[in-house]
Coordinates of C-alpha atoms in Angstrom, one line a residue:
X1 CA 41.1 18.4 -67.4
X2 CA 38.3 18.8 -64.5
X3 CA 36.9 22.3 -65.2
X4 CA 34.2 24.4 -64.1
X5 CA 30.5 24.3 -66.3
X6 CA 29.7 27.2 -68.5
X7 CA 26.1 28.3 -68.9
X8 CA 24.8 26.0 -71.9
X9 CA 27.9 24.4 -72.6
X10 CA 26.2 20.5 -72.5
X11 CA 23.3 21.1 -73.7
X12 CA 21.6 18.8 -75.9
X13 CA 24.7 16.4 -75.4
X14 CA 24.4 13.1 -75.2
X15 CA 26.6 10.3 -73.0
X16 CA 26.2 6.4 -71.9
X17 CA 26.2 7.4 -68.5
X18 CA 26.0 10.9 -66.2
X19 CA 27.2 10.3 -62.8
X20 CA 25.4 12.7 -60.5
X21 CA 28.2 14.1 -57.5
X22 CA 32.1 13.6 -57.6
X23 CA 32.4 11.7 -54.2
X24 CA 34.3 8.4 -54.1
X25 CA 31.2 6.4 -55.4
X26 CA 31.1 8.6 -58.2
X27 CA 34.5 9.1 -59.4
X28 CA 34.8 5.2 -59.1
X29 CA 31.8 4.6 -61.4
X30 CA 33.1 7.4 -63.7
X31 CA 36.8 5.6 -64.1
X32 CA 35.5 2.5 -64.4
X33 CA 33.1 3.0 -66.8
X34 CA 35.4 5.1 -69.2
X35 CA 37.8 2.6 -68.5
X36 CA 35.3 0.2 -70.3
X37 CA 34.6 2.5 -72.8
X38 CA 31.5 4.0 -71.8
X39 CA 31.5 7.5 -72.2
X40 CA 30.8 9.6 -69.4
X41 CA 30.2 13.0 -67.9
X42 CA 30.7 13.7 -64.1
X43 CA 28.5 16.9 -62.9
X44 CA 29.9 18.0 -59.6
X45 CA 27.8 21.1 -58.1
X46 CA 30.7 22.3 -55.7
X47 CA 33.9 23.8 -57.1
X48 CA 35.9 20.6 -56.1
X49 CA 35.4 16.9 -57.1
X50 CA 35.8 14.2 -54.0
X51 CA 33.4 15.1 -51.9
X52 CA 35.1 14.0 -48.2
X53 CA 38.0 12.6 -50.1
X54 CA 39.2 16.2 -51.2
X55 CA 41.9 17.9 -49.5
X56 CA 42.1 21.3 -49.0
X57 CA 44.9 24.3 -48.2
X58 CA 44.9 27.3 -46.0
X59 CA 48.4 29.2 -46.5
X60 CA 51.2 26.6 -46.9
X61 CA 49.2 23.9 -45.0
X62 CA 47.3 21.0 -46.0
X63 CA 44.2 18.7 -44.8
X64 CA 42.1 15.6 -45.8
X65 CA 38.2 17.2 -45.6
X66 CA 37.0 13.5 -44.1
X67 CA 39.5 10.9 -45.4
X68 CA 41.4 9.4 -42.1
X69 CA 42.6 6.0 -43.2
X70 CA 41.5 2.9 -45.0
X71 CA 41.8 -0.5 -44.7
X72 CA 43.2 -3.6 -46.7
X73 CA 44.9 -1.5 -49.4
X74 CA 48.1 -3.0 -48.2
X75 CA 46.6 -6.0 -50.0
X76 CA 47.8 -6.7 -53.5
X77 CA 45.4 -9.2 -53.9
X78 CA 42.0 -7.3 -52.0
X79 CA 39.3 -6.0 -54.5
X80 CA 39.7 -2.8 -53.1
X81 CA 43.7 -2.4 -54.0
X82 CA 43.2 -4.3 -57.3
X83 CA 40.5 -1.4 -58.1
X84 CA 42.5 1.3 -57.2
X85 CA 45.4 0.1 -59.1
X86 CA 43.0 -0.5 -62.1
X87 CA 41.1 3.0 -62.0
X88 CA 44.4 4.9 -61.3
X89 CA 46.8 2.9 -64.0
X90 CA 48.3 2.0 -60.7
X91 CA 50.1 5.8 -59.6
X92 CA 48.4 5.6 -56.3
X93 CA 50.4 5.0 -53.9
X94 CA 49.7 3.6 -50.2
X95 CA 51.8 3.6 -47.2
X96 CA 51.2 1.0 -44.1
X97 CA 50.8 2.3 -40.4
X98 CA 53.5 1.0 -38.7
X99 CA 53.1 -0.4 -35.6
X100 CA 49.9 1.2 -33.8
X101 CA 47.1 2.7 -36.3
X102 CA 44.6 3.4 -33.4
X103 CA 45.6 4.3 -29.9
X104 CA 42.3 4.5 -27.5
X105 CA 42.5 6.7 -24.3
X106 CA 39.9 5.9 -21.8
X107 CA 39.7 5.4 -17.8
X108 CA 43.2 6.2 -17.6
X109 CA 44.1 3.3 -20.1
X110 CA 45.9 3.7 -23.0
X111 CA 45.1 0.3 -25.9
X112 CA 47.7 0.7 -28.8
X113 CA 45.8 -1.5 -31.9
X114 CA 48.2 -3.2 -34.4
X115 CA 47.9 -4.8 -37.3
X116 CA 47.4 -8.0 -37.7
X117 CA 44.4 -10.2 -35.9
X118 CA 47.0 -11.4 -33.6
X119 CA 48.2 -8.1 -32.9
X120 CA 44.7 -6.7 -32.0
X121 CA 44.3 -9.4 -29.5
X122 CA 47.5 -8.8 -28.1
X123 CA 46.7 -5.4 -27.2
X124 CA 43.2 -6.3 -25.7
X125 CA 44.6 -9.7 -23.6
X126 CA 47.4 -7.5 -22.3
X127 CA 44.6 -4.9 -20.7
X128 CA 41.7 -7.7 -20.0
X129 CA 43.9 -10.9 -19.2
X130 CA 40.6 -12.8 -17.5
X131 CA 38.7 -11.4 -20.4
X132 CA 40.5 -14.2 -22.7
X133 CA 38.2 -15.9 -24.1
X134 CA 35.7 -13.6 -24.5
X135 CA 37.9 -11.9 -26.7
X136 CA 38.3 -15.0 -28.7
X137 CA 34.6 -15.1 -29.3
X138 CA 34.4 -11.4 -29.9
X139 CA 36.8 -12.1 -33.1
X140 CA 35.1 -15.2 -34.1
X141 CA 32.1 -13.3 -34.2
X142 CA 34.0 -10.3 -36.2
X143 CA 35.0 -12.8 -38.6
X144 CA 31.6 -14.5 -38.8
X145 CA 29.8 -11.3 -39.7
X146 CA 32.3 -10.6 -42.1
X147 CA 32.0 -14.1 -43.9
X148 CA 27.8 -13.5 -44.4
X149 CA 28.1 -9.9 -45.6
X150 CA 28.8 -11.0 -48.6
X151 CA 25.6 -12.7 -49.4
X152 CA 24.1 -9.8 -47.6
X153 CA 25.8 -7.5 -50.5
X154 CA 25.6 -10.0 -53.3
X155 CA 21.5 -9.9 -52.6
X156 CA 22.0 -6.4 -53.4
X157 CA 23.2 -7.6 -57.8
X158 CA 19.8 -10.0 -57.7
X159 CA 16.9 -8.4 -59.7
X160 CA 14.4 -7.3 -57.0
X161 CA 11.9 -10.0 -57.6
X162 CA 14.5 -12.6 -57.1
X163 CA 16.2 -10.8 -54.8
X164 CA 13.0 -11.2 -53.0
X165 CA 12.2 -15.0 -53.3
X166 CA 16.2 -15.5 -52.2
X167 CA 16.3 -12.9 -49.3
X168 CA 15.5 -15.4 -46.5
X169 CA 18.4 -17.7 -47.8
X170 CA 20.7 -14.6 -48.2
X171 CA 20.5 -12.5 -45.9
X172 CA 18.6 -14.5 -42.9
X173 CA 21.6 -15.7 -40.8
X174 CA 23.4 -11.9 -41.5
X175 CA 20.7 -10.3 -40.1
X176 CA 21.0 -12.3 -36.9
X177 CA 23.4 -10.2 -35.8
X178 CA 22.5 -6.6 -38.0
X179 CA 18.9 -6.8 -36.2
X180 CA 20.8 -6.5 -32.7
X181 CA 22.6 -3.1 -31.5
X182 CA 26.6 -3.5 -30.3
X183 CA 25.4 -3.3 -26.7
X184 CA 22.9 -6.4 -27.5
X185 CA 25.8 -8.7 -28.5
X186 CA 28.8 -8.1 -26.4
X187 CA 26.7 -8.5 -23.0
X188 CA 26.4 -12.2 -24.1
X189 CA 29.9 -12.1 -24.6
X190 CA 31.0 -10.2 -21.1
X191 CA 30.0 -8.4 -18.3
X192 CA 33.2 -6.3 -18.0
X193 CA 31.6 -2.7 -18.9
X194 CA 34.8 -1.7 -19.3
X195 CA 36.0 -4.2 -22.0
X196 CA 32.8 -2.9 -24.1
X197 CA 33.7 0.7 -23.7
X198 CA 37.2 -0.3 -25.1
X199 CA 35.8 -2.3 -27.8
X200 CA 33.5 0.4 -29.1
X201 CA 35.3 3.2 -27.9
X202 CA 35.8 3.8 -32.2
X203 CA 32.2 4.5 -32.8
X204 CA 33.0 7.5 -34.0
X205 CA 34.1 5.3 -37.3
X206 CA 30.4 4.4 -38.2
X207 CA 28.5 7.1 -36.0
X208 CA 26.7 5.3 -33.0
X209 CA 27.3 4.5 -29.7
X210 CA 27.1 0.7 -28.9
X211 CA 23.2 0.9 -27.3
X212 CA 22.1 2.0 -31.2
X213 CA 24.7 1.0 -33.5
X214 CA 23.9 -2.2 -35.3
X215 CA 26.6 -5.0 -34.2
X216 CA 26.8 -5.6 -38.1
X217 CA 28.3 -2.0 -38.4
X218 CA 30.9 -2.5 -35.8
X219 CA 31.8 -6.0 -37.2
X220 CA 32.3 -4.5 -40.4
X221 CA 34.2 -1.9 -39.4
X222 CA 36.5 -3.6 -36.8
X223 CA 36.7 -6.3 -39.4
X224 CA 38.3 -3.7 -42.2
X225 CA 41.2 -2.8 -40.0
X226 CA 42.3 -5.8 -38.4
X227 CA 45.1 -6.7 -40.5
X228 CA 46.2 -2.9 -40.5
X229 CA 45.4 0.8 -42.2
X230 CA 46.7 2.4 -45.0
X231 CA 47.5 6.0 -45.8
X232 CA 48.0 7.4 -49.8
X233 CA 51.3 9.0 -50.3
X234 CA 51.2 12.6 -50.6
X235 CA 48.0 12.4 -48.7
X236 CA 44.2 11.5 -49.2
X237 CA 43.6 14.3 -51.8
X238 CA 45.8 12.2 -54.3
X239 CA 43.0 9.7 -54.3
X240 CA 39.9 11.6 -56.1
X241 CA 42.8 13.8 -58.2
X242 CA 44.4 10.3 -59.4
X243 CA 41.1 8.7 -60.5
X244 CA 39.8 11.8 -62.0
X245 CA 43.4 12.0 -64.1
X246 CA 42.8 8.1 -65.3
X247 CA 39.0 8.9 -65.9
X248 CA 40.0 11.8 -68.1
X249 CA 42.9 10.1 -69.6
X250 CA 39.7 7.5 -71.3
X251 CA 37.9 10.0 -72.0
X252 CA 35.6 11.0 -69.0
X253 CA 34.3 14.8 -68.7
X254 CA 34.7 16.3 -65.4
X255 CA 32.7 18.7 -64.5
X256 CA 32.2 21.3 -61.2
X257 CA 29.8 24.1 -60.4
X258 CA 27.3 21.8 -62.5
X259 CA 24.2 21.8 -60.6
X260 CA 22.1 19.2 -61.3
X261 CA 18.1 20.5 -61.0
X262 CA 16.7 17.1 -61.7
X263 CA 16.5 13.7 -63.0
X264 CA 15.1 13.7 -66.0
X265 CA 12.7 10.3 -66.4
X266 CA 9.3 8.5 -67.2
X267 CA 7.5 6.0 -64.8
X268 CA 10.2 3.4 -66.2
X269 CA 12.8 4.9 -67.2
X270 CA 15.4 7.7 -66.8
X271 CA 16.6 9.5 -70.2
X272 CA 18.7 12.1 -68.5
X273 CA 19.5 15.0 -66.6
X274 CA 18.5 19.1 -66.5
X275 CA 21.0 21.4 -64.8
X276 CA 20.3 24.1 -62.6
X277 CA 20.3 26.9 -65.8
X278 CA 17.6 24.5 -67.6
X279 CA 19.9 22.3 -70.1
X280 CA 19.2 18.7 -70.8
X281 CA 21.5 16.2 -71.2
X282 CA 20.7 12.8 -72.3
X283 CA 22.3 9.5 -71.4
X284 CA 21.6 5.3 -71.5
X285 CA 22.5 5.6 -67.5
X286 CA 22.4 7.6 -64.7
X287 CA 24.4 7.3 -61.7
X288 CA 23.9 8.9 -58.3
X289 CA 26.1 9.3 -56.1
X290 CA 23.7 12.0 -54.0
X291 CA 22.2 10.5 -50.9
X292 CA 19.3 8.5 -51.2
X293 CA 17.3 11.7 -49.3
X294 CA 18.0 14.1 -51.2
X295 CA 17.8 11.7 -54.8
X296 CA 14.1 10.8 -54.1
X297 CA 13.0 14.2 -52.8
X298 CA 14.6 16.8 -54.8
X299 CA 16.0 15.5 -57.7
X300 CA 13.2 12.7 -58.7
X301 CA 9.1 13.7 -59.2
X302 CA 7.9 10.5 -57.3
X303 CA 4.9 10.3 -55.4
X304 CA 4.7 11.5 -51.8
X305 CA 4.9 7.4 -50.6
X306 CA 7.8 6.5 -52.3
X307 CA 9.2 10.2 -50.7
X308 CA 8.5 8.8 -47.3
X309 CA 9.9 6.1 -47.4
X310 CA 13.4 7.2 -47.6
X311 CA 13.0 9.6 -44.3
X312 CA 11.7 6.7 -42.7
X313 CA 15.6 6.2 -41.5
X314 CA 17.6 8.6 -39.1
X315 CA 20.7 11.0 -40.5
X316 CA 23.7 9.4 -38.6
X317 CA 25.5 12.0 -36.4
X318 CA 27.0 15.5 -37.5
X319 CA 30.5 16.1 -36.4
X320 CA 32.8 19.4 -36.3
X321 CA 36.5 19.3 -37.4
X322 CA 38.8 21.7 -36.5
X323 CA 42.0 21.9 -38.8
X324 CA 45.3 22.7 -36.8
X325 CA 48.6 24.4 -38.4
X326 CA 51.0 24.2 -36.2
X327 CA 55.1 25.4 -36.4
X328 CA 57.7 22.4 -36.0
X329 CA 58.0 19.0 -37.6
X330 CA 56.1 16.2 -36.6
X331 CA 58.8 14.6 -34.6
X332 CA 59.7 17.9 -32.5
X333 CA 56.2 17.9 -31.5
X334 CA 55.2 14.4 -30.8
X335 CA 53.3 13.5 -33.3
X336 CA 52.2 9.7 -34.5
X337 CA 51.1 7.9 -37.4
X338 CA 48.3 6.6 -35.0
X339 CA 44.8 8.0 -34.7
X340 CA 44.2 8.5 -31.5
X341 CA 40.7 8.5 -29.9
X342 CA 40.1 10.5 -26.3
X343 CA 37.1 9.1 -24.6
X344 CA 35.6 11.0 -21.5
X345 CA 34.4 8.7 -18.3
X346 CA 31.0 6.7 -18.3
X347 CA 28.2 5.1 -20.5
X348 CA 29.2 5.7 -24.0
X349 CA 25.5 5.9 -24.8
X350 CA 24.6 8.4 -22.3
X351 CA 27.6 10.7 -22.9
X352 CA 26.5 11.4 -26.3
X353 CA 22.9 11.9 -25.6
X354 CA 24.3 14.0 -22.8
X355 CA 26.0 16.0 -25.1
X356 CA 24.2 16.4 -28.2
X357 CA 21.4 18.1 -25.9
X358 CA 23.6 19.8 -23.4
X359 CA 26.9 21.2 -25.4
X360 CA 28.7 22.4 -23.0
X361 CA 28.9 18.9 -21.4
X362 CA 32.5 16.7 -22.2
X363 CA 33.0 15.3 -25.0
X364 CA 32.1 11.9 -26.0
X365 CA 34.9 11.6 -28.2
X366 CA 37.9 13.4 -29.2
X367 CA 39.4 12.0 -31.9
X368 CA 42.8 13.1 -33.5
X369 CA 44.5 12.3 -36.3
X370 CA 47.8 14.0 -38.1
X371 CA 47.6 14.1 -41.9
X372 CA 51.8 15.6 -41.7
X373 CA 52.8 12.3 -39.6
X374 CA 50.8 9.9 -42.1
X375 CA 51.9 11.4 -45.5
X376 CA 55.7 10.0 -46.5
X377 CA 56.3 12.9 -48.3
X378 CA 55.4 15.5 -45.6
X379 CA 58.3 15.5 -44.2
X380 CA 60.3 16.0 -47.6
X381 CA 58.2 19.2 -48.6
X382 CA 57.8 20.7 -45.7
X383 CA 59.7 19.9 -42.5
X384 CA 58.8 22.7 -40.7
X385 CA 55.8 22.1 -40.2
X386 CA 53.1 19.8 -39.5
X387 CA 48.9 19.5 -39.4
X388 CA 46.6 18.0 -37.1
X389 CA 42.7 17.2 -37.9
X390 CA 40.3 16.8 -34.6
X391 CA 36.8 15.6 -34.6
X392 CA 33.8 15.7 -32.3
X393 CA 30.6 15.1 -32.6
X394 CA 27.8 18.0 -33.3
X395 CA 23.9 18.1 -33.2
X396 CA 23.0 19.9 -36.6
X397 CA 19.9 21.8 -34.9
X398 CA 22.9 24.0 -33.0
X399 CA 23.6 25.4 -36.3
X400 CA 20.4 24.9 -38.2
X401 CA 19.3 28.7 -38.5
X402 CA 21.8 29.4 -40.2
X403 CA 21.6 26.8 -43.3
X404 CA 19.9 29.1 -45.7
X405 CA 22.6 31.2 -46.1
X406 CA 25.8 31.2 -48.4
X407 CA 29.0 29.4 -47.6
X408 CA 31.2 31.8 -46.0
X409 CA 28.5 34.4 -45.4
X410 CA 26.8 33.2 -42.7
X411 CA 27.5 36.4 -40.3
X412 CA 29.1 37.1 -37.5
X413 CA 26.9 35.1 -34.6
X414 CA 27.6 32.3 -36.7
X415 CA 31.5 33.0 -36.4
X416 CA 30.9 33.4 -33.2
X417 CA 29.7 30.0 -32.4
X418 CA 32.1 28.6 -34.6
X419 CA 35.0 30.4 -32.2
X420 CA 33.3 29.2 -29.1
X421 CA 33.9 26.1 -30.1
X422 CA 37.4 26.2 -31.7
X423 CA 38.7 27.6 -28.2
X424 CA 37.1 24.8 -26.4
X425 CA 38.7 22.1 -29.1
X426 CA 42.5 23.3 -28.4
X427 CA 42.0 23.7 -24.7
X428 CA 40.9 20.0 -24.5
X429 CA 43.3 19.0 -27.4
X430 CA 46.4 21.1 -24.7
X431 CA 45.0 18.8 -21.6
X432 CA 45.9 15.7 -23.8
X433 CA 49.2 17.4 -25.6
X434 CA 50.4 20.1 -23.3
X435 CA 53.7 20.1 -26.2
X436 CA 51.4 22.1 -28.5
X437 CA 50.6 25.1 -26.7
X438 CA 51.9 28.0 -28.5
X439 CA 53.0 25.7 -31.3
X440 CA 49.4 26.8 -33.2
X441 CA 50.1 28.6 -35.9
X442 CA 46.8 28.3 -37.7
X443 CA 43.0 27.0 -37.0
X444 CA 39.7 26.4 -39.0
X445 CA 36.8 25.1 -37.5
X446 CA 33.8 23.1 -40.2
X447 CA 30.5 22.2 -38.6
X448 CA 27.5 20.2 -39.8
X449 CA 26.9 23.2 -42.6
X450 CA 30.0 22.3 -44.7
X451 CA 28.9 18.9 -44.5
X452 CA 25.5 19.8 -46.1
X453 CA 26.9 22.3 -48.0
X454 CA 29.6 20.0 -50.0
X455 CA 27.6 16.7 -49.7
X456 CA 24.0 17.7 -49.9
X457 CA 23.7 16.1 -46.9
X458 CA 20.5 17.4 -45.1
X459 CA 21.2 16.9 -41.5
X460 CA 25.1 17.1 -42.2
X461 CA 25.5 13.2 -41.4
X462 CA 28.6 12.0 -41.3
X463 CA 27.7 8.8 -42.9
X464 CA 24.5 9.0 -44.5
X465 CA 21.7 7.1 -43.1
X466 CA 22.3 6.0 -39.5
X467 CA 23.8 2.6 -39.3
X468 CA 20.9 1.5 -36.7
X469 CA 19.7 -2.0 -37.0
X470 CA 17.1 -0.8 -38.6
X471 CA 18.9 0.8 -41.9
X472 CA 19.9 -3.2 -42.8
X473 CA 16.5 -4.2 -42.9
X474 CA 15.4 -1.7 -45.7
X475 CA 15.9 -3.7 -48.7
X476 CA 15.2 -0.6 -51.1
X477 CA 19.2 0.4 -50.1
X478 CA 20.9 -1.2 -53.5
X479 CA 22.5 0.0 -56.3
X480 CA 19.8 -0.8 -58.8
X481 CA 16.4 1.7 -58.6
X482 CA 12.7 0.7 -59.6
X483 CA 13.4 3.1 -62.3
X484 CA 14.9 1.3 -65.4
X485 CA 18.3 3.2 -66.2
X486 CA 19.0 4.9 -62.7
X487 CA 21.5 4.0 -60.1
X488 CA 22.7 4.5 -56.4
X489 CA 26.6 4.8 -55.1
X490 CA 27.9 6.2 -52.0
X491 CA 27.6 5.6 -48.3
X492 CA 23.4 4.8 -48.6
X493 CA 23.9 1.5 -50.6
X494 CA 26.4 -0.7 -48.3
X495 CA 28.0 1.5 -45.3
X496 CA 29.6 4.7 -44.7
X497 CA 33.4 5.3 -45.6
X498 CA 35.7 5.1 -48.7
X499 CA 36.0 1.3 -49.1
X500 CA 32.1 0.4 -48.9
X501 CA 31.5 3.6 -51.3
X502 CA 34.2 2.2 -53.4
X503 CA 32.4 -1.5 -53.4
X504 CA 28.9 0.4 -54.0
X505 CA 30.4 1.5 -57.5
X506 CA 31.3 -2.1 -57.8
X507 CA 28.2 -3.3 -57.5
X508 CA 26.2 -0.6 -59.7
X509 CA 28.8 -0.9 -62.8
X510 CA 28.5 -4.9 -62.4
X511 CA 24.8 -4.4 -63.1
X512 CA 25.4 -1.6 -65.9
X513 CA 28.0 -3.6 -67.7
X514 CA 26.3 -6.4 -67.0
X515 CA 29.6 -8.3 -66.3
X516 CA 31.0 -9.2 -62.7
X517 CA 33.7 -6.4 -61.9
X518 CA 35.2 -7.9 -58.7
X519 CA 35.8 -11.2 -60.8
X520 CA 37.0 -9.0 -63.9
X521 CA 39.3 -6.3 -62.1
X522 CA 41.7 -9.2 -61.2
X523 CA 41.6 -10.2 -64.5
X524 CA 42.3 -7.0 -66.1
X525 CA 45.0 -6.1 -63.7
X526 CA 46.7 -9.7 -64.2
X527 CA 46.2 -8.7 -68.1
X528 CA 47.8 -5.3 -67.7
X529 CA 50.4 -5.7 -64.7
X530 CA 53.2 -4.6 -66.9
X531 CA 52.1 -1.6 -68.2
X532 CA 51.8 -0.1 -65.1
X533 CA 52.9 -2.0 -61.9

């Protein structure tokens, strides 16, 4: 059973592997490994494991702290299903978006995206009719990007020396496209602005507009939803509480308010890890799932060059999230499974820059989402209610002087702020749905701080690194460190968001275990499909 670290209580212990941070990456590693009977401790310094997969609850209401929906999970046969099956004995549950899964508001246009390519360029053709064929290119080149990730990734499992001698052969034609932004590549494709506005309009998925964003990113990202989006039953908190229960189940500790101080290692090799009240414990592996930042400068004794060298990329955007209670079910009030994404007039580009150094300007995006609508069991458990969660973005230096102090005792400027900007979330989120006014029952507002806070995240980033064009060039973002024994998982090894965290564990048990676990998970769940499917 996850439980909270006593003073002294592993010390001198020993384990095959110590995953570093509860996250997705982590928990994946953690299940896998113990499900390949490796024993393993997870140290998680916050009192709750999943990182942005955790879901949290204020009175009888419920969230999901940065888990919106996923991709390809629909999929019996996609790695990422077959490894959730595996790592969860197959009790997690997913439930498709029907019909619409995005809705985009813009220039007085409303784009419903369904599943399904031909669905997607439906929904386009029907808005852009003379825009036909450009949209047939723009899914061709979707696809294309796609199809020469994967060497891109699978460069990533190559010892670095080889990895080095291959990397023109790998990676060359991929990085075609991740060298240009968004912007770069659709002007080839069109000249109608307001087709690109549309097509990017769900930045807010990877965290930059279309003049910085890399094209790869948006490929990628587009890409994952095109045949449609999933949602967990009983909502996204069953996913790190699931794979924690299988984890546990094969003998994985689980443990919170476990500070790790440092990595523990030679010039060669790392031998283990000392918490924050000076234990040691030992291990064969260690895993991080900490961002490469804050690994390499606080948690490894490295020299100041290979320090720099990780800050030579840009913290992708911070964001603030408001969580909404509101009275009445989901169907008295309007709500949809669709996310729905509000986008004010003008350059995409521009409004954000506008806005990150001006807040009071509009904002660039509004993006809303309704855990209630999206959970099937909502409605069973609590019909009288129903949950919204909206996003902007934020620039962490409006909040910055206050990241010293303690979560939850930051003062009263600080709440302040954080009102300021609540009231100016549900008077634009009453413009959009006038049906909710009065219907608010309940409101929390997390900025940039609670991102840093429960993610060590420096600059609260919503997604780690920046995904410029300049993040896929760095070659030292892979799995597999210089030091013998240490590891990377999470958003800094392949992209932000739960399914390329997910494939980052992938990739760093492969080289652990030595074995090749997207080839071996279909395997193992073909070997086991009775026991638990």
């Amino acid at each position: 059973m996850v439980s909270a670290y006593k003073k002294n209580q592993l010390n001198d212990t020993h384990y095959d592997a110590i995953v570093i941070g509860s996250g997705i990456g982590g928990l994946v590693t953690a299940a896998l490994l113990s499900r390949q009977g490796k024993k393993v401790i997870v140290l998680e310094k916050n009192h709750v494991i999943g990182g942005l997969t955790h879901s949290f609850n204020r009175k009888r209401y419920e969230w999901d702290s940065g888990f919106h929906y996923i991709g390809n999970t629909h999929n019996k046969t996609h790695i990422l299903r077959q490894t959730f099956d595996y790592i969860t004995l197959g009790r997690l549950q997913w439930t498709k978006i029907d019909g619409a899964y995005d809705r985009i508001f813009i220039s007085n246009r409303q784009i419903s995206l369904a599943a399904k390519v031909e669905g997607f360029v439906e929904s386009l053709k029907i808005e852009f009719p003379e825009e036909s064929s450009a949209i047939d290119q723009y899914l061709k080149l979707i696809k294309r990007v796609s199809d020469l990730s994967y060497y891109y990734f699978a460069e990533k499992l190559l010892p670095n020396w080889l990895g080095y001698l291959l990397y023109p052969f790998l990676v060359g034609r991929f990085r075609k496209y991740s060298d240009k932004t968004t912007k770069e590549v659709l002007e080839t494709l069109t000249t109608n602005k307001e087709l690109v506005r549309v097509l990017c309009a769900r930045y807010g998925n990877y965290g930059l507009p279309p003049g910085k964003s890399s094209f790869a990113m948006h490929a990628l990202a587009v890409f994952s939803y095109l045949d449609g989006a999933n949602y967990p039953a009983g909502g996204g908190g069953e996913i790190p509480r699931l794979i924690a229960k299988t984890a546990e189940e094969f003998g994985c500790t689980l443990r919170t308010k476990a500070s790790v101080k440092k990595i523990i290692h030679t010039a060669n090799k790392a031998t283990g890890v000392e918490l924050e009240d000076g234990a040691i414990i030992k291990a064969n592996y260690i895993i991080s799932n900490v961002n490469f930042h804050t690994s390499y400068n606080k948690l490894l004794s490295l020299p100041e060059s290979a320090k720099r060298e990780k800050q030579e990329l840009n913290s992708s955007v911070s964001h603030m999230a408001l969580y909404v209670g509101l009275k009445g079910n989901c169907q008295e009030l309007q709500l949809e499974t669709a996310n729905h994404w509000h986008l004010c007039e003008g350059d995409l580009d521009e409004n954000l820059d506008n806005y990150l150094s001006q807040p009071d300007s509009p904002f660039p995006f509004f993006f809303v989402d309704s855990p209630s609508a999206k959970n099937s069991r909502w409605q069973r458990e609590k019909p009288d209610i129903s949950t919204l969660s909206i996003i902007v973005p934020a620039n962490f230096r409006w909040f910055e002087q206050w990241q010293h102090q303690p979560w939850k005792k930051r003062g009263q400027e600080y709440l302040q702020l954080k009102d300021k900007f609540s009231q100016r979330i549900l008077h634009t989120l009453y413009s959009y749905y006038p049906q909710l006014k009065g219907k608010v029952s309940f409101h929390e507002l997390s900025t940039p701080l609670s991102t840093k806070h429960f993610c060590q995240q420096p600059f609260g980033g919503m997604y780690g690194y920046e995904h410029s064009p300049e993040r896929f060039k760095k070659r030292w973002l892979r799995p597999a460190s210089p030091i013998k024994g240490l590891f990377f998982v999470g958003q800094d090894v392949i992209t932000g968001g739960v399914g390329a965290s997910t494939i980052s564990a992938l990739l760093a048990c492969s080289l652990i275990l030595k074995k090749n676990v997207m080839s071996l998970i279909p395997q193992l769940i073909k070997q086991e499909k009775k026991a638990y499917l």
